Amino acid sequence: MTLQWPAQMLGPAPSLKQTATLCWCVAFVLLAVPLGVAAFDQDQATFDADFANFYILGKILNEYPHDQLYDYNLQRSMAEQVHPLTEGEYGPLTYPPAVAIAFQPFAKLPYRAAYKIWLLITMTVYVWAVVTLGQSLFPERGALRSLLLCFSLAFFPFVIETLMNGQLSAIGFFALSMAIRDDRRQRPLACGIWLAVCLYKPTLLIWVLPMLLVTRRWKALAGFFAGAAVFLFLTTAIAGVQAWHGYLSLLRYFGSSTEIRSALRLSKYVDITAFTRLLTKCAPRAALAVFFVAALPLAAVLGRRWSQNRNHELVWATAISATLVVNVYTPIYDATLVVIGIMLTISGLWRNATPNNRSWLLILVFAIFIAPWECAAIAVATRVQVMTLLFTALGIMQYRGLGRFDSKSGASLVAK
């Protein structure tokens, strides 16, 4: 299949610059204006329930003994005071003490003021990451970088689930982007240190760290462990050992509580365990078994390809796709990472792809952009999470692209 522009009916195909300009105009009218009003109007209902979780973690650390940081009843009651829910209830906050420490300054401010500041920080680090990675991957393609930035900002998992909801995904997005940039600049220690930032949510590293090991990025691993040591030392020095004890106890409770895990809105998750539970209504432990059944052979086939390749863009891209799908916990807001995967895929595949493969890649990217706006409703109606399928398709395309390169000829396709 090869898509061709119907020039006889629509005239000449628009240039990339014209396409980017049109997309920016549409995004501004349909998203930027209404969401800006929703976020900064005091009388407007907001989407900030998740931000309330982080705010109260900082508040507990400011006002209570540190050994109460992971008291679930205390967390829930304080969150309801700060941001009452119209339906459902707050679940346990399974974030490490470092997150509570980071939000201590926010918790000293009025809630609405803290939320607005967090909006600005989230937007800043996300745009910074997309622009920086775009400049690294496409240094001479300004129009393409502009189009990718527009796509990134209008992407539902970012603009609604991360930005408006007050989530942390932009931090992981930023850290991974900086790690990839420094890997391309041959600064492996810095690459590893940036990855250590992702320890606020270790599931983000479930495939990235094995990739570093298989590809023998020893200095990057050294940087990661050095950053992890600093992370643990500073967190313990500020929050105390008792905070870690409470955190580990809550993790065990969360993992063993069938009631809590059954209460998760599976339509809002894209990992294979949630996909399996949604589709088959099986128990959480049965879905976890599916994860291991998928992860073990995938580790074997990916490890073989990673060890033989020098196409760094696709090596990173496959690790990110695997992280999104073959995982035990990937909420829809963490799906923002697919933006990095798409940028790497375009960089690693486009120049060497056939017109047919380019067409399929464009179709897939468009589907990934559109589907999240209705994927939860579709999942509720059909018991199928289409985002899991789309991310799997992207991962297969990346994996097949890796097969075209070997250790002798697999140099990066990006112009040096």
Tab-separated table of N, CA, C and O in Angstrom, residues 99 158 161 367:
chain	number	residue	atom	x	y	z
A	99	VAL	N	9.389	11.982	46.243
A	99	VAL	CA	8.299	12.766	45.673
A	99	VAL	C	7.699	13.680	46.738
A	99	VAL	O	7.412	14.859	46.485
A	158	PHE	N	-0.659	13.658	27.375
A	158	PHE	CA	0.039	14.788	27.987
A	158	PHE	C	-0.932	15.878	28.391
A	158	PHE	O	-1.021	16.255	29.554
A	161	GLU	N	-4.191	14.076	30.652
A	161	GLU	CA	-3.863	13.154	31.745
A	161	GLU	C	-2.632	13.579	32.543
A	161	GLU	O	-2.502	13.239	33.718
A	367	ALA	N	-2.922	7.326	14.097
A	367	ALA	CA	-3.831	6.540	14.945
A	367	ALA	C	-3.459	6.688	16.416
A	367	ALA	O	-4.340	6.807	17.284
